[in-house]
């Protein structure tokens, strides 16, 4: 029988990227990366938040090295951004949407975050490809063997990668990012309604709650209607005003799990 401790403050456990890779399984991650590159024909590499490769590159591109060795050129793609700045961008926003950039040569690249226990531990980095409607796409593919894909193929690829990242985003500390599961807003609510109501009081939108709890937004709205009716409040603003103070960190109510 576990209870959260009233008045306690818990920080998410930090874990190194190498340790995380070991926990998940380096072979499994390498297999996923290789399959992704095979199926979507774009380069992909898992790196830590300092830029160090965590796996073996599944596809190497020679275009950028060729350009840098042949002329004075400052990259304007994803590589132009310091890895620490990219990591800070994802950590501060905590979003799974890819950060996509297209350089002056028409080469598109992207980065996508890997979170574990609310912490950013790694990044998936795609070093470059060309959209089929980009100028000189055929010439770039012929001369440098650059992958050429459609916008729809990129959307499909990043959607699959996002799903994988969400599955990898495991929360080990019950007081870190899943506090809503151990806090009670009102005993008249069901456990799921309590969970959603607490997240509302934490400031999350219906869409964010749906993502957090792996529900559809329609399901969240249905629960919200029930919550408002049971608590006798008109809207989420009144809910927050009247109940948020009951979830104060120094006097937290708890639910046996």
Coordinates of C-alpha atoms in Angstrom, one line a residue:
X1 CA 0.0 0.0 0.0
X2 CA 1.7 3.2 -1.2
X3 CA 0.9 6.8 -0.2
X4 CA 2.4 10.1 -1.3
X5 CA 3.9 11.9 1.7
X6 CA 2.3 15.1 2.6
X7 CA 4.6 18.1 2.6
X8 CA 7.4 16.3 0.7
X9 CA 8.9 17.5 -2.5
X10 CA 10.2 15.0 -4.9
X11 CA 12.4 15.7 -8.0
X12 CA 12.3 13.4 -11.0
X13 CA 15.2 10.9 -10.9
X14 CA 17.9 11.9 -13.4
X15 CA 19.5 9.2 -15.5
X16 CA 22.3 9.4 -18.0
X17 CA 21.7 8.7 -21.7
X18 CA 24.0 5.7 -21.7
X19 CA 22.2 4.2 -18.7
X20 CA 18.8 4.8 -20.4
X21 CA 20.0 3.1 -23.6
X22 CA 21.2 0.1 -21.5
X23 CA 17.8 0.0 -19.7
X24 CA 15.8 0.1 -22.9
X25 CA 18.2 -2.2 -24.8
X26 CA 20.8 -0.9 -27.2
X27 CA 20.1 -3.7 -29.7
X28 CA 16.3 -2.9 -29.7
X29 CA 17.0 0.8 -30.3
X30 CA 19.5 0.0 -33.0
X31 CA 17.0 -2.3 -34.7
X32 CA 14.3 0.4 -34.5
X33 CA 16.6 3.0 -36.0
X34 CA 17.7 0.6 -38.8
X35 CA 14.1 -0.3 -39.6
X36 CA 13.0 3.4 -39.6
X37 CA 15.8 4.2 -42.1
X38 CA 14.9 1.3 -44.3
X39 CA 11.2 2.0 -44.4
X40 CA 11.3 5.8 -44.7
X41 CA 14.6 6.1 -46.6
X42 CA 15.9 9.0 -44.4
X43 CA 18.9 9.1 -42.2
X44 CA 18.3 8.8 -38.4
X45 CA 20.6 8.8 -35.4
X46 CA 20.0 8.7 -31.7
X47 CA 22.3 11.2 -29.9
X48 CA 22.5 12.4 -26.3
X49 CA 21.9 16.0 -25.3
X50 CA 25.5 16.9 -25.9
X51 CA 25.5 15.5 -29.4
X52 CA 27.3 12.3 -28.8
X53 CA 26.0 9.3 -30.9
X54 CA 24.4 6.6 -28.8
X55 CA 24.0 4.2 -31.7
X56 CA 25.7 3.3 -35.0
X57 CA 24.5 5.6 -37.8
X58 CA 22.1 3.7 -40.1
X59 CA 22.7 6.0 -43.1
X60 CA 25.5 8.5 -43.7
X61 CA 25.3 11.5 -46.0
X62 CA 28.3 12.9 -47.7
X63 CA 26.7 16.1 -49.0
X64 CA 27.3 18.4 -46.0
X65 CA 31.0 17.2 -45.7
X66 CA 31.4 17.9 -49.4
X67 CA 30.0 21.4 -49.1
X68 CA 32.1 22.3 -46.0
X69 CA 35.3 21.0 -47.5
X70 CA 34.8 22.8 -50.8
X71 CA 33.7 26.3 -49.7
X72 CA 33.2 28.6 -46.7
X73 CA 29.7 27.8 -45.8
X74 CA 27.7 28.2 -42.6
X75 CA 25.0 25.6 -42.2
X76 CA 21.5 26.9 -42.0
X77 CA 19.9 23.5 -41.2
X78 CA 19.4 21.7 -38.0
X79 CA 23.1 21.3 -37.6
X80 CA 23.4 25.1 -37.3
X81 CA 21.7 25.0 -33.9
X82 CA 23.8 24.1 -31.0
X83 CA 22.7 20.7 -29.6
X84 CA 22.3 22.2 -26.1
X85 CA 20.0 24.9 -27.5
X86 CA 17.9 22.2 -29.2
X87 CA 17.8 20.2 -26.0
X88 CA 16.8 23.3 -24.1
X89 CA 14.0 24.0 -26.6
X90 CA 12.4 20.6 -26.1
X91 CA 13.0 20.5 -22.3
X92 CA 11.3 23.8 -21.8
X93 CA 8.3 23.1 -24.0
X94 CA 8.1 19.3 -23.4
X95 CA 6.6 18.7 -26.8
X96 CA 7.1 15.8 -29.2
X97 CA 6.6 17.8 -32.4
X98 CA 9.8 17.6 -34.5
X99 CA 12.0 20.7 -34.9
X100 CA 12.3 20.9 -38.7
X101 CA 14.8 23.1 -40.6
X102 CA 15.6 23.4 -44.4
X103 CA 19.0 24.8 -45.3
X104 CA 19.9 27.2 -48.1
X105 CA 20.7 24.2 -50.4
X106 CA 17.2 22.8 -49.9
X107 CA 18.3 20.0 -47.5
X108 CA 15.7 19.4 -44.8
X109 CA 16.6 17.9 -41.4
X110 CA 14.8 17.5 -38.1
X111 CA 15.3 16.6 -34.4
X112 CA 12.8 14.9 -32.1
X113 CA 13.1 14.6 -28.3
X114 CA 13.2 11.4 -26.2
X115 CA 11.9 11.9 -22.6
X116 CA 12.2 9.5 -19.7
X117 CA 10.7 10.2 -16.3
X118 CA 9.9 13.8 -17.4
X119 CA 13.6 14.5 -18.3
X120 CA 15.0 14.9 -21.8
X121 CA 17.6 12.1 -22.2
X122 CA 18.3 12.0 -25.9
X123 CA 17.4 13.2 -29.4
X124 CA 16.5 11.5 -32.6
X125 CA 18.4 13.5 -35.3
X126 CA 17.7 13.3 -39.0
X127 CA 20.7 14.6 -40.9
X128 CA 18.9 15.4 -44.2
X129 CA 16.8 14.6 -47.2
X130 CA 15.2 16.5 -50.0
X131 CA 11.5 17.0 -50.7
X132 CA 10.4 15.8 -54.1
X133 CA 9.1 19.3 -55.0
X134 CA 12.3 21.1 -54.0
X135 CA 14.5 22.8 -56.7
X136 CA 17.2 20.5 -58.0
X137 CA 15.9 17.5 -56.1
X138 CA 16.8 15.1 -58.9
X139 CA 20.3 16.5 -59.3
X140 CA 21.0 16.3 -55.6
X141 CA 19.8 12.7 -55.5
X142 CA 21.8 11.7 -58.5
X143 CA 25.1 13.4 -57.5
X144 CA 25.0 12.9 -53.7
X145 CA 22.6 10.0 -53.3
X146 CA 20.4 12.2 -51.1
X147 CA 17.0 10.7 -50.1
X148 CA 14.0 12.3 -51.8
X149 CA 10.7 12.0 -50.1
X150 CA 7.2 13.6 -50.2
X151 CA 5.7 15.8 -47.5
X152 CA 3.2 13.1 -46.8
X153 CA 6.0 10.6 -46.2
X154 CA 7.7 12.9 -43.8
X155 CA 4.5 13.3 -41.9
X156 CA 4.0 9.6 -41.7
X157 CA 7.6 9.0 -40.6
X158 CA 7.6 11.6 -37.8
X159 CA 4.2 10.4 -36.6
X160 CA 5.6 6.9 -36.2
X161 CA 8.7 8.3 -34.5
X162 CA 6.5 10.4 -32.2
X163 CA 4.4 7.4 -31.2
X164 CA 7.7 5.6 -30.3
X165 CA 8.9 8.5 -28.2
X166 CA 5.6 8.6 -26.3
X167 CA 5.9 4.9 -25.5
X168 CA 9.5 5.5 -24.3
X169 CA 8.4 8.4 -22.0
X170 CA 8.0 6.3 -18.9
X171 CA 7.4 8.0 -15.5
X172 CA 9.1 6.2 -12.6
X173 CA 8.5 8.7 -9.9
X174 CA 4.8 8.9 -8.9
X175 CA 5.3 12.4 -7.6
X176 CA 7.0 13.7 -10.7
X177 CA 4.7 13.8 -13.7
X178 CA 1.9 11.5 -12.7
X179 CA 0.9 13.3 -9.5
X180 CA -2.7 13.4 -10.7
X181 CA -3.0 9.6 -10.3
X182 CA -2.3 9.9 -6.5
X183 CA -4.2 13.1 -5.6
X184 CA -7.8 13.4 -4.7
X185 CA -9.8 16.5 -5.6
X186 CA -13.1 15.2 -4.4
X187 CA -14.4 11.8 -3.1
X188 CA -17.5 12.1 -5.2
X189 CA -15.5 11.7 -8.4
X190 CA -14.3 8.4 -9.8
X191 CA -10.5 7.7 -9.9
X192 CA -10.4 8.7 -13.6
X193 CA -12.5 11.9 -13.0
X194 CA -10.2 12.8 -10.1
X195 CA -7.2 12.3 -12.3
X196 CA -8.6 14.6 -15.0
X197 CA -9.8 17.2 -12.5
X198 CA -6.4 17.4 -10.9
X199 CA -4.7 17.9 -14.2
X200 CA -7.2 20.7 -15.0
X201 CA -6.3 22.4 -11.7
X202 CA -2.6 22.0 -12.8
X203 CA -3.5 24.1 -15.8
X204 CA -3.6 21.5 -18.6
X205 CA -6.0 21.8 -21.5
X206 CA -8.3 19.0 -22.7
X207 CA -5.8 18.3 -25.5
X208 CA -2.9 18.1 -23.1
X209 CA -4.8 15.9 -20.7
X210 CA -5.7 13.6 -23.6
X211 CA -2.0 13.2 -24.6
X212 CA -0.9 12.7 -21.0
X213 CA -3.5 10.0 -20.2
X214 CA -3.6 8.4 -23.7
X215 CA -7.3 9.2 -24.2
X216 CA -9.2 10.9 -27.0
X217 CA -10.1 14.5 -26.5
X218 CA -13.7 13.6 -26.9
X219 CA -13.4 11.2 -23.9
X220 CA -11.8 13.9 -21.8
X221 CA -14.7 16.3 -22.6
X222 CA -17.2 13.7 -21.6
X223 CA -15.4 13.2 -18.2
X224 CA -15.3 17.0 -17.8
X225 CA -19.0 17.3 -18.2
X226 CA -19.5 14.7 -15.5
X227 CA -16.9 16.4 -13.2
X228 CA -18.6 19.8 -13.5
X229 CA -22.0 18.3 -12.8
X230 CA -20.9 16.3 -9.8
X231 CA -19.0 19.3 -8.3
X232 CA -21.8 21.8 -9.1
X233 CA -19.5 24.2 -11.0
X234 CA -20.2 25.9 -14.3
X235 CA -16.8 25.7 -16.0
X236 CA -13.2 24.8 -15.6
X237 CA -12.3 28.3 -14.4
X238 CA -14.7 28.0 -11.4
X239 CA -13.4 24.5 -10.9
X240 CA -9.8 25.8 -10.6
X241 CA -10.8 28.7 -8.4
X242 CA -12.8 26.6 -5.9
X243 CA -10.7 23.4 -5.8
X244 CA -7.1 24.1 -6.8
X245 CA -6.2 25.2 -3.2
X246 CA -7.2 21.8 -1.9
X247 CA -4.3 20.3 -3.8
X248 CA -1.6 22.5 -2.2
X249 CA 1.7 20.7 -2.0
X250 CA 2.0 21.2 1.7
X251 CA -1.4 19.6 2.5
X252 CA -1.8 17.0 -0.2
X253 CA -4.7 14.6 -0.1
X254 CA -3.7 11.1 -1.2
X255 CA -5.3 8.0 -2.7
X256 CA -4.3 4.5 -1.8
X257 CA -3.0 2.7 -4.9

